[in-house]
Structure formats: C-alpha cells, structure tokens
Coordinates of N, CA and C in Angstrom, one line a residue:
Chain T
X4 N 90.8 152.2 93.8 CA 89.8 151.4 93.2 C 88.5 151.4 94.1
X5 N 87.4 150.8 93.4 CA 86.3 150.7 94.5 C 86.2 149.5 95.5
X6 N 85.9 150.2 96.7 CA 86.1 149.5 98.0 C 84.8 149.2 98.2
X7 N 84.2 148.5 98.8 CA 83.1 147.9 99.3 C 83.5 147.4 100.9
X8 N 82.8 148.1 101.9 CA 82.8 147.6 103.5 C 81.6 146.7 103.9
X9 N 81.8 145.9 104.6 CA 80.8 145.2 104.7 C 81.0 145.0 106.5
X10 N 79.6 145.3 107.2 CA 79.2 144.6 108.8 C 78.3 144.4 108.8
X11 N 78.1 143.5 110.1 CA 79.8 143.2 111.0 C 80.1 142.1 110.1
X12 N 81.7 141.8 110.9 CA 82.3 140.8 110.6 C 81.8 139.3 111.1
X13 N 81.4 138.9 112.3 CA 80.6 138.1 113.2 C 79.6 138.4 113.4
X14 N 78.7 137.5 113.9 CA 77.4 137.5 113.6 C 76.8 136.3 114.7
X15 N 76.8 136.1 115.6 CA 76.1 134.4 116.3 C 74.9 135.1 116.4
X16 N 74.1 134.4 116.6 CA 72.3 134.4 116.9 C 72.0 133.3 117.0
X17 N 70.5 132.8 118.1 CA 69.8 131.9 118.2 C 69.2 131.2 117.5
X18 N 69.0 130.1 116.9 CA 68.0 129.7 115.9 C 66.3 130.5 115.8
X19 N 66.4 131.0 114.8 CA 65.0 131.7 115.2 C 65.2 132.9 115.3
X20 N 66.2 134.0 115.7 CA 66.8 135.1 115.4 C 66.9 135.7 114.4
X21 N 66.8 137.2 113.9 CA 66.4 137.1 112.2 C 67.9 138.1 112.5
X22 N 68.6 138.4 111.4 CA 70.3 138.6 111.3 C 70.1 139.8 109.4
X23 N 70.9 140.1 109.9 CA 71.3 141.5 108.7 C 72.4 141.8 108.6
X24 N 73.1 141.9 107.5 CA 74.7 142.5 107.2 C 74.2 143.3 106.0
X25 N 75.2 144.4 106.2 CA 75.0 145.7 105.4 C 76.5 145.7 104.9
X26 N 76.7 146.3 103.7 CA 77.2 147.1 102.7 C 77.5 148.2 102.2
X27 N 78.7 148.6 102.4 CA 78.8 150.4 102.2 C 79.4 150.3 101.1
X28 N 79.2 151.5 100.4 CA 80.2 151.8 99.5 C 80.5 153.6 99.3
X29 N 81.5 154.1 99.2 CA 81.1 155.8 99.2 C 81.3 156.0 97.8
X30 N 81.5 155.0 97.0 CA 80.7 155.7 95.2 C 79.3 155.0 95.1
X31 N 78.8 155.5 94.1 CA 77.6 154.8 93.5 C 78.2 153.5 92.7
X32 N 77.4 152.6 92.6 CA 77.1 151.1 92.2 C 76.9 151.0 91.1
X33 N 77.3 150.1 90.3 CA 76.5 149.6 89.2 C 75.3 148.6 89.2
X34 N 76.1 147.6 90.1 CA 75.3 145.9 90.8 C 75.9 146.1 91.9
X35 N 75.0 144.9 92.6 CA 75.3 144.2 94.2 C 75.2 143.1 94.3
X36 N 75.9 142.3 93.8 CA 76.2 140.8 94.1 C 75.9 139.9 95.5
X37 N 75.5 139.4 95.7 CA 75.4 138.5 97.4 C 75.4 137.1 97.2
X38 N 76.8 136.6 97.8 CA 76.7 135.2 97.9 C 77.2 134.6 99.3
X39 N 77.1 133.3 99.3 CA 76.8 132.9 100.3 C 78.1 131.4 100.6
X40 N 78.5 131.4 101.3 CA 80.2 130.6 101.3 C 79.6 129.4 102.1
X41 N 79.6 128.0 102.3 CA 79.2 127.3 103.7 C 80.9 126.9 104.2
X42 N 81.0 126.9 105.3 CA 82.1 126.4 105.7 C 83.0 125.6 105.2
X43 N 84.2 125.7 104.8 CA 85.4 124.6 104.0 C 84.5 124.7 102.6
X44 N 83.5 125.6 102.2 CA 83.2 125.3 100.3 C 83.4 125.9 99.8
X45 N 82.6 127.0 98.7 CA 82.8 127.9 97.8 C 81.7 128.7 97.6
X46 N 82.2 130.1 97.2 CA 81.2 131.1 97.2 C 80.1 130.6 96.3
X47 N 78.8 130.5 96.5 CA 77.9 130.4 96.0 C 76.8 131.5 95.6
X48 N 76.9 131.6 94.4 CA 75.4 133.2 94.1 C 74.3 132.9 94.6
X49 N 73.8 134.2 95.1 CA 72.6 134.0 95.9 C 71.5 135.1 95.0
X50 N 71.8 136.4 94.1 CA 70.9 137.2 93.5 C 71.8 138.3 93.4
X51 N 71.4 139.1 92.7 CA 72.2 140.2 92.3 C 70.8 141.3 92.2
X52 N 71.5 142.4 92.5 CA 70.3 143.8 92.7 C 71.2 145.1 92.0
X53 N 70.3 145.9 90.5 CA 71.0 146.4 89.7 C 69.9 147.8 89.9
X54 N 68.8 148.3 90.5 CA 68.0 149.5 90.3 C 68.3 149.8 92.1
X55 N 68.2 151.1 91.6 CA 68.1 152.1 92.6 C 66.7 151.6 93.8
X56 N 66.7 151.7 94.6 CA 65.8 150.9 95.8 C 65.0 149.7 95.5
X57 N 66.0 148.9 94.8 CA 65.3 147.4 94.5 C 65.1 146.5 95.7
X58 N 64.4 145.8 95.9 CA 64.1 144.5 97.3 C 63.5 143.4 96.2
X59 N 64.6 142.7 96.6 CA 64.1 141.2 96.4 C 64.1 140.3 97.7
X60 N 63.4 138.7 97.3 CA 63.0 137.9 98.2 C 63.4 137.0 97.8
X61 N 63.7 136.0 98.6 CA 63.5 134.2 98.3 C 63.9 133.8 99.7
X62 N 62.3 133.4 99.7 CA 61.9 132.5 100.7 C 62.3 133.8 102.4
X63 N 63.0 133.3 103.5 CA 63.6 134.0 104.5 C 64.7 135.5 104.5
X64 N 65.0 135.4 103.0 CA 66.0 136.1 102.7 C 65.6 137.1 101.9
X65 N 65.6 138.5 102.8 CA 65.5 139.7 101.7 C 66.3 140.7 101.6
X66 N 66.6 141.3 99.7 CA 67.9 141.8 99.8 C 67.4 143.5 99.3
X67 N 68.4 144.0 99.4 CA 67.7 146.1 99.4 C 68.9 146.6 98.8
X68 N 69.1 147.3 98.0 CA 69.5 148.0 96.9 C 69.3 149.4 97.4
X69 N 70.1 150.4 97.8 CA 69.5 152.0 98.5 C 69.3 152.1 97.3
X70 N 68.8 153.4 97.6 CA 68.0 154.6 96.6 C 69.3 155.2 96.2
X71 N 70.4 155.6 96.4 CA 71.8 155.8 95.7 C 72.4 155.0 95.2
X72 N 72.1 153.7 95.4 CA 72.8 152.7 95.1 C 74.3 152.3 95.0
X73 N 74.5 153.2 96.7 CA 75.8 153.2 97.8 C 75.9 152.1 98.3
X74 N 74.3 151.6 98.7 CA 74.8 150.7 100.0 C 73.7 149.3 100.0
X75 N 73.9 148.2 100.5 CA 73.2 147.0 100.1 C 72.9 146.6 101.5
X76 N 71.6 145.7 102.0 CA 71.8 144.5 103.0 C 71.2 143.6 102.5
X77 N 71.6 142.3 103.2 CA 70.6 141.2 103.6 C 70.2 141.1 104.5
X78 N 68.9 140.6 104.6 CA 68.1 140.2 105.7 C 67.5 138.9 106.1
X79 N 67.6 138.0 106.8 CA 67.3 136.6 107.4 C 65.9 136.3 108.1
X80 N 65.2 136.1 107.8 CA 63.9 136.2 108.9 C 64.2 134.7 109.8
X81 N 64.1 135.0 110.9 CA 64.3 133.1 111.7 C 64.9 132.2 110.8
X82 N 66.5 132.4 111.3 CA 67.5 131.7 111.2 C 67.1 130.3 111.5
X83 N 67.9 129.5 110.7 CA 68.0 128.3 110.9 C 69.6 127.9 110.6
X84 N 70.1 126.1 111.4 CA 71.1 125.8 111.4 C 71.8 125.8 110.1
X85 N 71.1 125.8 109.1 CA 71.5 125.7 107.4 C 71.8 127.3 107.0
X86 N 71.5 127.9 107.7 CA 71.9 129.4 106.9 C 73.2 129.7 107.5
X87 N 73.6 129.1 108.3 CA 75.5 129.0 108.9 C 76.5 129.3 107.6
X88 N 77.2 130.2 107.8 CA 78.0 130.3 106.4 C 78.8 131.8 106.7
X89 N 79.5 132.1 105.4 CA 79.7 134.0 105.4 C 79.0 134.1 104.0
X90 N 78.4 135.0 104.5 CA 77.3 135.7 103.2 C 78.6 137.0 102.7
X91 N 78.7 137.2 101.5 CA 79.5 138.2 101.3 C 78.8 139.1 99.9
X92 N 79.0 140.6 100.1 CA 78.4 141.1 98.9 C 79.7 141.6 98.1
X93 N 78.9 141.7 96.8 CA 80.3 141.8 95.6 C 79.4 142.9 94.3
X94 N 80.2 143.8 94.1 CA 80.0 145.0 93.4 C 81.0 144.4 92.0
X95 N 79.9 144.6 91.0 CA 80.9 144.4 89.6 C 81.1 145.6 88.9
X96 N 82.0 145.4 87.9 CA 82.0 146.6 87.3 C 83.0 145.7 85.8
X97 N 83.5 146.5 84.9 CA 84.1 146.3 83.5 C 84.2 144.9 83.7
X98 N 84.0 143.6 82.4 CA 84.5 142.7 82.6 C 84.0 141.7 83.9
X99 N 83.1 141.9 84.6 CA 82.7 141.1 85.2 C 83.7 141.3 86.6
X100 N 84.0 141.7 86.8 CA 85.6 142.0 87.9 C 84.3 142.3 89.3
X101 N 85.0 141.8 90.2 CA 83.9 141.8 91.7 C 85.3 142.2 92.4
X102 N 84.8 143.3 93.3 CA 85.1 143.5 94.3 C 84.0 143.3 95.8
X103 N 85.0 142.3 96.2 CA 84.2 141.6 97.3 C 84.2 142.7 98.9
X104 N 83.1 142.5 99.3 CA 82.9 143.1 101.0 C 84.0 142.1 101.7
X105 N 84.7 142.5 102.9 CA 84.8 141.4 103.9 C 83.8 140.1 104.2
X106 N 82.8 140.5 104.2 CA 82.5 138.9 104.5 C 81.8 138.9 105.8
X107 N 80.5 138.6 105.8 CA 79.7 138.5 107.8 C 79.6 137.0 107.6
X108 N 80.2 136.3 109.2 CA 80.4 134.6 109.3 C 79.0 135.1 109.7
X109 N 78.7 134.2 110.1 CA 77.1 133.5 110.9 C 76.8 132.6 110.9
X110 N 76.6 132.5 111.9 CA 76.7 131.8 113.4 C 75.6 131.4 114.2
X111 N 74.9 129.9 113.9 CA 73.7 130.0 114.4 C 73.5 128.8 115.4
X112 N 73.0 129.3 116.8 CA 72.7 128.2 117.8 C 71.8 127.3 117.6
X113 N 72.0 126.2 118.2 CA 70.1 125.4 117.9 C 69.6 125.8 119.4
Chain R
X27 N 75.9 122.4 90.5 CA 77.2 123.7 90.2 C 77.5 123.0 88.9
X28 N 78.2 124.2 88.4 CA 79.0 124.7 87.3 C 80.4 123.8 86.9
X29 N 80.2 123.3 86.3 CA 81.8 122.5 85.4 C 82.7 123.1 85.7
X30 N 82.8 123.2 87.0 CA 84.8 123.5 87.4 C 85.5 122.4 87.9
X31 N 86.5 122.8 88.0 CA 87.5 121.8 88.9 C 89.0 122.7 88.2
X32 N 89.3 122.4 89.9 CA 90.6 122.9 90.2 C 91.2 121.9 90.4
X33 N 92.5 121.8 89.9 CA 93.9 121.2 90.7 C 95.3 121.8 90.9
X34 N 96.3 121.6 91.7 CA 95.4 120.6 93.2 C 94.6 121.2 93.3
X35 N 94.3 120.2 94.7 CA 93.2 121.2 95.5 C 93.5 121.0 97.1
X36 N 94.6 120.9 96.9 CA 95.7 121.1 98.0 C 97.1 121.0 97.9
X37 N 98.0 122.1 98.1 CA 100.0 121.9 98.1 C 100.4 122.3 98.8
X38 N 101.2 122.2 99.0 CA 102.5 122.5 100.5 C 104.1 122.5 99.7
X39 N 104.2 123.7 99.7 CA 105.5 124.2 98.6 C 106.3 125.0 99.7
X40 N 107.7 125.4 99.0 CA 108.6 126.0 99.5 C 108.8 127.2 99.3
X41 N 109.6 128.2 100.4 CA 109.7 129.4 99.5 C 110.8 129.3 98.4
X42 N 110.1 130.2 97.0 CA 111.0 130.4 96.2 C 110.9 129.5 95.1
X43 N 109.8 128.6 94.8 CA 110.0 127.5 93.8 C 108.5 128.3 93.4
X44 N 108.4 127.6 92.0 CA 107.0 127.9 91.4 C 105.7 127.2 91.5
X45 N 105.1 127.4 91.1 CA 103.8 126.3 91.1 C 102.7 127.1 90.3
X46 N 102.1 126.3 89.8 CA 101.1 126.3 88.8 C 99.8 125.8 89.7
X47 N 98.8 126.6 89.0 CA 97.2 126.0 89.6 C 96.8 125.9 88.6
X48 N 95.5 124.7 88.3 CA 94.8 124.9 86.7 C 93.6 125.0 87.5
X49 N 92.5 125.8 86.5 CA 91.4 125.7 86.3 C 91.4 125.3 85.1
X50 N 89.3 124.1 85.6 CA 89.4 123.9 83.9 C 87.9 123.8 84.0
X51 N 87.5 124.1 82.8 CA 85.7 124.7 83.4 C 84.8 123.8 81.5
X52 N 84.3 123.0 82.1 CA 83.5 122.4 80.6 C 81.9 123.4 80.2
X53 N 82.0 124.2 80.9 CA 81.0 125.1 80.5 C 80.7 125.7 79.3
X54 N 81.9 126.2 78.5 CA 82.2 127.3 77.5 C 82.5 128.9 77.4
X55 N 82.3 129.0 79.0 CA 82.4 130.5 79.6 C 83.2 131.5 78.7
X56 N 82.8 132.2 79.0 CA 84.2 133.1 78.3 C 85.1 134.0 78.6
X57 N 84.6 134.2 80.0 CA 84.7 135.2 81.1 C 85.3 134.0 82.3
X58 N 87.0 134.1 82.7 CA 87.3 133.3 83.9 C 88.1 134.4 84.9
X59 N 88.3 134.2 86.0 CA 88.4 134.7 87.0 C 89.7 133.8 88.3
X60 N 91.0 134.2 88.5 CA 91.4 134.0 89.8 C 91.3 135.1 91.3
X61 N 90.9 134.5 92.0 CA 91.1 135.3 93.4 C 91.8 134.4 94.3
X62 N 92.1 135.1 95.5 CA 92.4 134.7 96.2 C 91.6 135.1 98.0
X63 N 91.6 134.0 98.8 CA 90.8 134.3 100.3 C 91.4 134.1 101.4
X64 N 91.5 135.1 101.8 CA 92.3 135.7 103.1 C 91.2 136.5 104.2
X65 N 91.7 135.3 105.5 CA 90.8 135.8 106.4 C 90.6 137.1 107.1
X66 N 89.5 138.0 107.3 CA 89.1 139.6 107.0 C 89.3 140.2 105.7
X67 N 89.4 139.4 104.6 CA 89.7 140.6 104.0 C 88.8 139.9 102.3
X68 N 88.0 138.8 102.8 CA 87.2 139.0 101.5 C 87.7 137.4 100.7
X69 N 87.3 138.1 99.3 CA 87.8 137.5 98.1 C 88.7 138.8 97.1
X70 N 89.7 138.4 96.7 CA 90.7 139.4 96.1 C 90.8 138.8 94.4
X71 N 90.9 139.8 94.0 CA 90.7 139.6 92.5 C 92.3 139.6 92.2
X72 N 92.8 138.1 91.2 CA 94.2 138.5 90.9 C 94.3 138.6 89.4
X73 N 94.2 137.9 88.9 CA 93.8 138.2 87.2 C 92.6 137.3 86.9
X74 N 92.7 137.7 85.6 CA 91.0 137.5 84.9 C 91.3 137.7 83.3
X75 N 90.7 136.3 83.0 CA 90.4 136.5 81.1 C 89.6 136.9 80.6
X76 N 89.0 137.5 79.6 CA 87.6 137.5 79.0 C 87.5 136.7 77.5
X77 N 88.5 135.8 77.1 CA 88.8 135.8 76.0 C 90.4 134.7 76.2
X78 N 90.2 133.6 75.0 CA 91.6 133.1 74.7 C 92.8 133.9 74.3
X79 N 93.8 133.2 75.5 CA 94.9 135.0 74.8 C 94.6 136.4 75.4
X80 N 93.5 136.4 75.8 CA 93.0 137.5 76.5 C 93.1 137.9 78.2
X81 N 93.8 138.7 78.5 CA 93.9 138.4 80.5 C 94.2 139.8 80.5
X82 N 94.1 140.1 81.9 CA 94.6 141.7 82.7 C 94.7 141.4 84.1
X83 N 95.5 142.4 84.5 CA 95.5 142.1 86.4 C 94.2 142.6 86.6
X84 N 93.9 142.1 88.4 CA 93.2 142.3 89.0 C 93.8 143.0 90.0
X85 N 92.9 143.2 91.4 CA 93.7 144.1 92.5 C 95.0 143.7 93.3
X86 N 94.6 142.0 92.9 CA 96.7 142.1 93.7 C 97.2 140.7 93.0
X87 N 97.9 141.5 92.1 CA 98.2 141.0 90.9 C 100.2 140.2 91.1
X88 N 100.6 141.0 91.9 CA 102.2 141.1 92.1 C 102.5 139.7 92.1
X89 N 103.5 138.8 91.5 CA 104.1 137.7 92.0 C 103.4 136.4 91.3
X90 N 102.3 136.8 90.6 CA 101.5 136.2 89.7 C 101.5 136.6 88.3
X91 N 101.6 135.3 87.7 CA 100.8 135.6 86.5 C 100.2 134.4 86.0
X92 N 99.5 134.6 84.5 CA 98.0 133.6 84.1 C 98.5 133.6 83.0
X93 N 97.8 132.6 82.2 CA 98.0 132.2 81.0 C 96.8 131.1 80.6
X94 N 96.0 131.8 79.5 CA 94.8 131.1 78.7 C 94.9 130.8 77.4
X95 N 95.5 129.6 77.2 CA 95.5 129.0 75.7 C 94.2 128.3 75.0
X96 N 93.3 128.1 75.8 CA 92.2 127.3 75.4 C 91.0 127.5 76.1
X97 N 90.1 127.7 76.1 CA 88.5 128.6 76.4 C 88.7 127.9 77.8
X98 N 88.6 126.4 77.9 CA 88.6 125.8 79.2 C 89.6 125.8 80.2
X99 N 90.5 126.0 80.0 CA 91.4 125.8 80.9 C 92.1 127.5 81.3
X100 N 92.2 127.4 82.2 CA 93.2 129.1 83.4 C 94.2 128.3 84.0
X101 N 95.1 129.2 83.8 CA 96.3 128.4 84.6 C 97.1 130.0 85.5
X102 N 96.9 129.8 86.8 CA 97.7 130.6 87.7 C 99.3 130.0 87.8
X103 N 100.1 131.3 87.9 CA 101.4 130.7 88.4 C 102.1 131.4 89.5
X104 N 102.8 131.1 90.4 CA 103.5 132.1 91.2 C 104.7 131.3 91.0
X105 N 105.4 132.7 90.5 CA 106.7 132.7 89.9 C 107.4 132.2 91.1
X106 N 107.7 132.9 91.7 CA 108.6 132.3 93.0 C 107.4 133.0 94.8
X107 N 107.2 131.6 94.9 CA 106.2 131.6 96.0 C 107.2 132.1 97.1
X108 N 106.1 132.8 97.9 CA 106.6 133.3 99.1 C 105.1 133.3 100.3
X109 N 105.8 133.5 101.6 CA 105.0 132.8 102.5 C 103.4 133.8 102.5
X110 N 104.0 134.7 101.8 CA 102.5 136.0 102.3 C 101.9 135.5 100.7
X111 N 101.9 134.4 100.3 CA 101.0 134.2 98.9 C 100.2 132.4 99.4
X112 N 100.3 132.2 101.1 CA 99.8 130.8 101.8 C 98.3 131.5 101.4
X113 N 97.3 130.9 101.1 CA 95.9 131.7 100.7 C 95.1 130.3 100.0
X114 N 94.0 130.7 100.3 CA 93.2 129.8 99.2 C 92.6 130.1 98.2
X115 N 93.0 129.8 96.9 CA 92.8 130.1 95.4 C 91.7 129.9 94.6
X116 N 90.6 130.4 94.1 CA 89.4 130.1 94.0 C 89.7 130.9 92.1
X117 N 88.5 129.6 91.3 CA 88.5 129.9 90.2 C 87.4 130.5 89.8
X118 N 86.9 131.3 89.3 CA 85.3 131.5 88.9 C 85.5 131.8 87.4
X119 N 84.6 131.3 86.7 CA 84.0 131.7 85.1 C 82.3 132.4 85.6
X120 N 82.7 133.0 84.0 CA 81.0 133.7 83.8 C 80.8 133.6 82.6
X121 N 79.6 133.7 81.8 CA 79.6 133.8 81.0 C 79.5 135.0 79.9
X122 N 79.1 136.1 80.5 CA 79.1 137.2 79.8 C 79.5 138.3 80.2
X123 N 80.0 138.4 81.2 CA 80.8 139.7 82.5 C 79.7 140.5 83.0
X124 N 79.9 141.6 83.4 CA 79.7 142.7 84.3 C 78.2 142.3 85.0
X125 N 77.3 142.1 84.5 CA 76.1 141.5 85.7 C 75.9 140.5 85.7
X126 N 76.8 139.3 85.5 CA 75.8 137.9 85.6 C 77.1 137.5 87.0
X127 N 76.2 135.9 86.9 CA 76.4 135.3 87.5 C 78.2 134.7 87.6
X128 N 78.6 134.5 88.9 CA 80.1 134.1 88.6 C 79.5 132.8 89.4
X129 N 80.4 131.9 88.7 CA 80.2 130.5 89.0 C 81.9 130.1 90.2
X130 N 81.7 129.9 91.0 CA 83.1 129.3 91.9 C 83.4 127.9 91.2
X131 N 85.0 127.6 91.8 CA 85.3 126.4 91.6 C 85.5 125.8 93.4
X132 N 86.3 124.7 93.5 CA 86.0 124.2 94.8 C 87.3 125.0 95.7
X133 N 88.0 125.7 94.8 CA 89.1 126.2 95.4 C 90.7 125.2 95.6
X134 N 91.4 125.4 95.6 CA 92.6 124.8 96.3 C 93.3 125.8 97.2
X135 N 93.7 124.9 98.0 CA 94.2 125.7 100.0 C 95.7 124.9 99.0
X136 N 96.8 126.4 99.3 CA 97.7 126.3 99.4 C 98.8 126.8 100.1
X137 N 100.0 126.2 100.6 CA 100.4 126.6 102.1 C 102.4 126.5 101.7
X138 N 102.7 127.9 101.5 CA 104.1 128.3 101.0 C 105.1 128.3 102.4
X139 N 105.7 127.3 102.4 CA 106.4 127.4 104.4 C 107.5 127.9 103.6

C-alpha cells in the first residue's frame, strides 16, 4: 500500500528558530494532508495541498506540494512555545482513507 | 471542534476478554474512521464506514472489527484483546471522503495487561 515517510522524527529548537519536516512518498499523490497533534490531544487539520507545486500560508506556517507531487513540507518561521506538538502529514486516497507520515514532535525552548 | 465523543476514554482490560469503543459524532458525517496511535509509527487506519451498514478494513485491520447501525454512532470491537492491541484509539468523521477535512475525536488510551 502507499507509504508516506516523514523527517525527522525530533525536532527541539530555540524559540525563534524556524523548523521544517518533510514528506516522501515514491508514488505520486493525490492530496497532502498536515495536521498538527498538541500533547495528550488530537490530531487537528491544519490545510490540505492537492496541485502539483502548490504553497500555501497561514500566518508563520508555509506548506509546498513538489512539482511531482512525491513529496510535501512544512515550514515554521520563528517558533514559538504554542507551536509545541507533532505535526504529521497524511496522503488520502479512495474513501477518504489517510495514510499517515510518522509524525515530527517539536520541541520548543523559551 | 467537531461533535465527537468517544467512550471510554480510558480502560484497563485483560488479555483475552472483549471490549467495545463507541464513537458518536452529532455532525451527520457520512464518512467515519477508526485508527489507532503507536509511538514512531504514526496514525494507522483500522476500519472505516462511508455509509450505514457500510464499512471495510483499513491497514491493520486483524483482531478488530466495526459495526455501523446508525449515521452517528461507530462502534470498534476487539474480539479478544491482546497486549500488542495497548494503543490509543482515535475516531474521525468526514464528510465527503477523499479530500476534505477529517475531523478527530478526543481518543481513548487503552491498556490490554
């Protein structure tokens, strides 16, 4: 079935540190899911990216869709103590069915 | 968030006995979802409805099964629990499948000694 990798697994950085986790996949995509877990809660959606070299934004957070639409990241600009969590990306396919990445914790100092 | 709720949302069972999880979602979804979360390895899809009466496995389906009699309510079961099924059980609905939004529930942490 389709696999989705995701790095790294850890992640610490300084408050103010900007932070990236990437997403592989060796088939092509349909979607790229990205949510965002806080400690002891529940996966929360954060945006979904469905074209071939898409970038979206909100606010500190920008997400990238390759041009084969293999492989995904997020990006953080100056972390803060609230973005603490595992961000995880998730590839759908038939039925809504996600196959989830491992998962990057992050990990932020004050 | 989204009209879920799980119960429990915490058990401590034995091996070999069964147990039931409900989801129950006031949304109208039509699309529900069990996984399960195991540390390094993600969220794992175990089954999934799209439809009353309607379900299929997901990627690790073994030792489980589901049952949807009513739009609102999912019910997971493990037939006879065993200790490699200790995991935290997460519900999600959607409403239309393949690119929207999956909605989580709060999960229940469950622990098979």
């Amino acid at each position: 079935g389709q696999q989705v990798m995701q790095i790294p697994q850890y992640q610490h950085v300084q408050e103010g540190e900007d932070f990236t986790t990437y997403c592989n996949s060796s088939t092509t995509l349909s979607n790229i899911q990205w949510y965002k877990q806080r400690p002891g809660g529940h996966p929360v959606f954060l945006i979904q990216l469905v074209k071939s070299g898409e970038v979206k934004k909100q606010k500190r957070l920008t997400f990238q869709f390759g041009e084969a639409k293999k492989n995904s990241s997020l990006h953080i600009t100056a972390t803060q103590t609230t973005d603490v969590g595992t961000y995880f990306c998730a590839s759908g396919t038939s039925y809504g069915k996600l196959t989830f990445g491992q998962g990057t914790i992050l990990t932020v100092h004050p | 968030d989204a009209g879920i709720t799980q119960s429990p949302r915490h058990k401590v069972t034995e091996t070999g006995t069964p147990v039931t999880l409900r989801c129950h979602q006031t949304e109208n979804h039509r699309y529900m979802y069990w996984y399960r979360q195991d540390p390094g390895h993600g969220l794992r899809l175990i089954h999934y409805s799209y439809g009353v009466k309607d379900t299929d496995k997901g990627e690790v389906s073994d030792g489980y099964s589901v049952s949807r009699s009513k739009t609102e309510d999912f019910l997971l079961t493990l037939e006879s629990a065993t200790s490699s099924q200790t995991s935290v059980y997460f519900c999600a609905i959607s409403e239309s499948g393949l690119t929207d939004t999956q909605y989580f529930g709060p999960g229940t942490r469950l622990t098979v000694l």
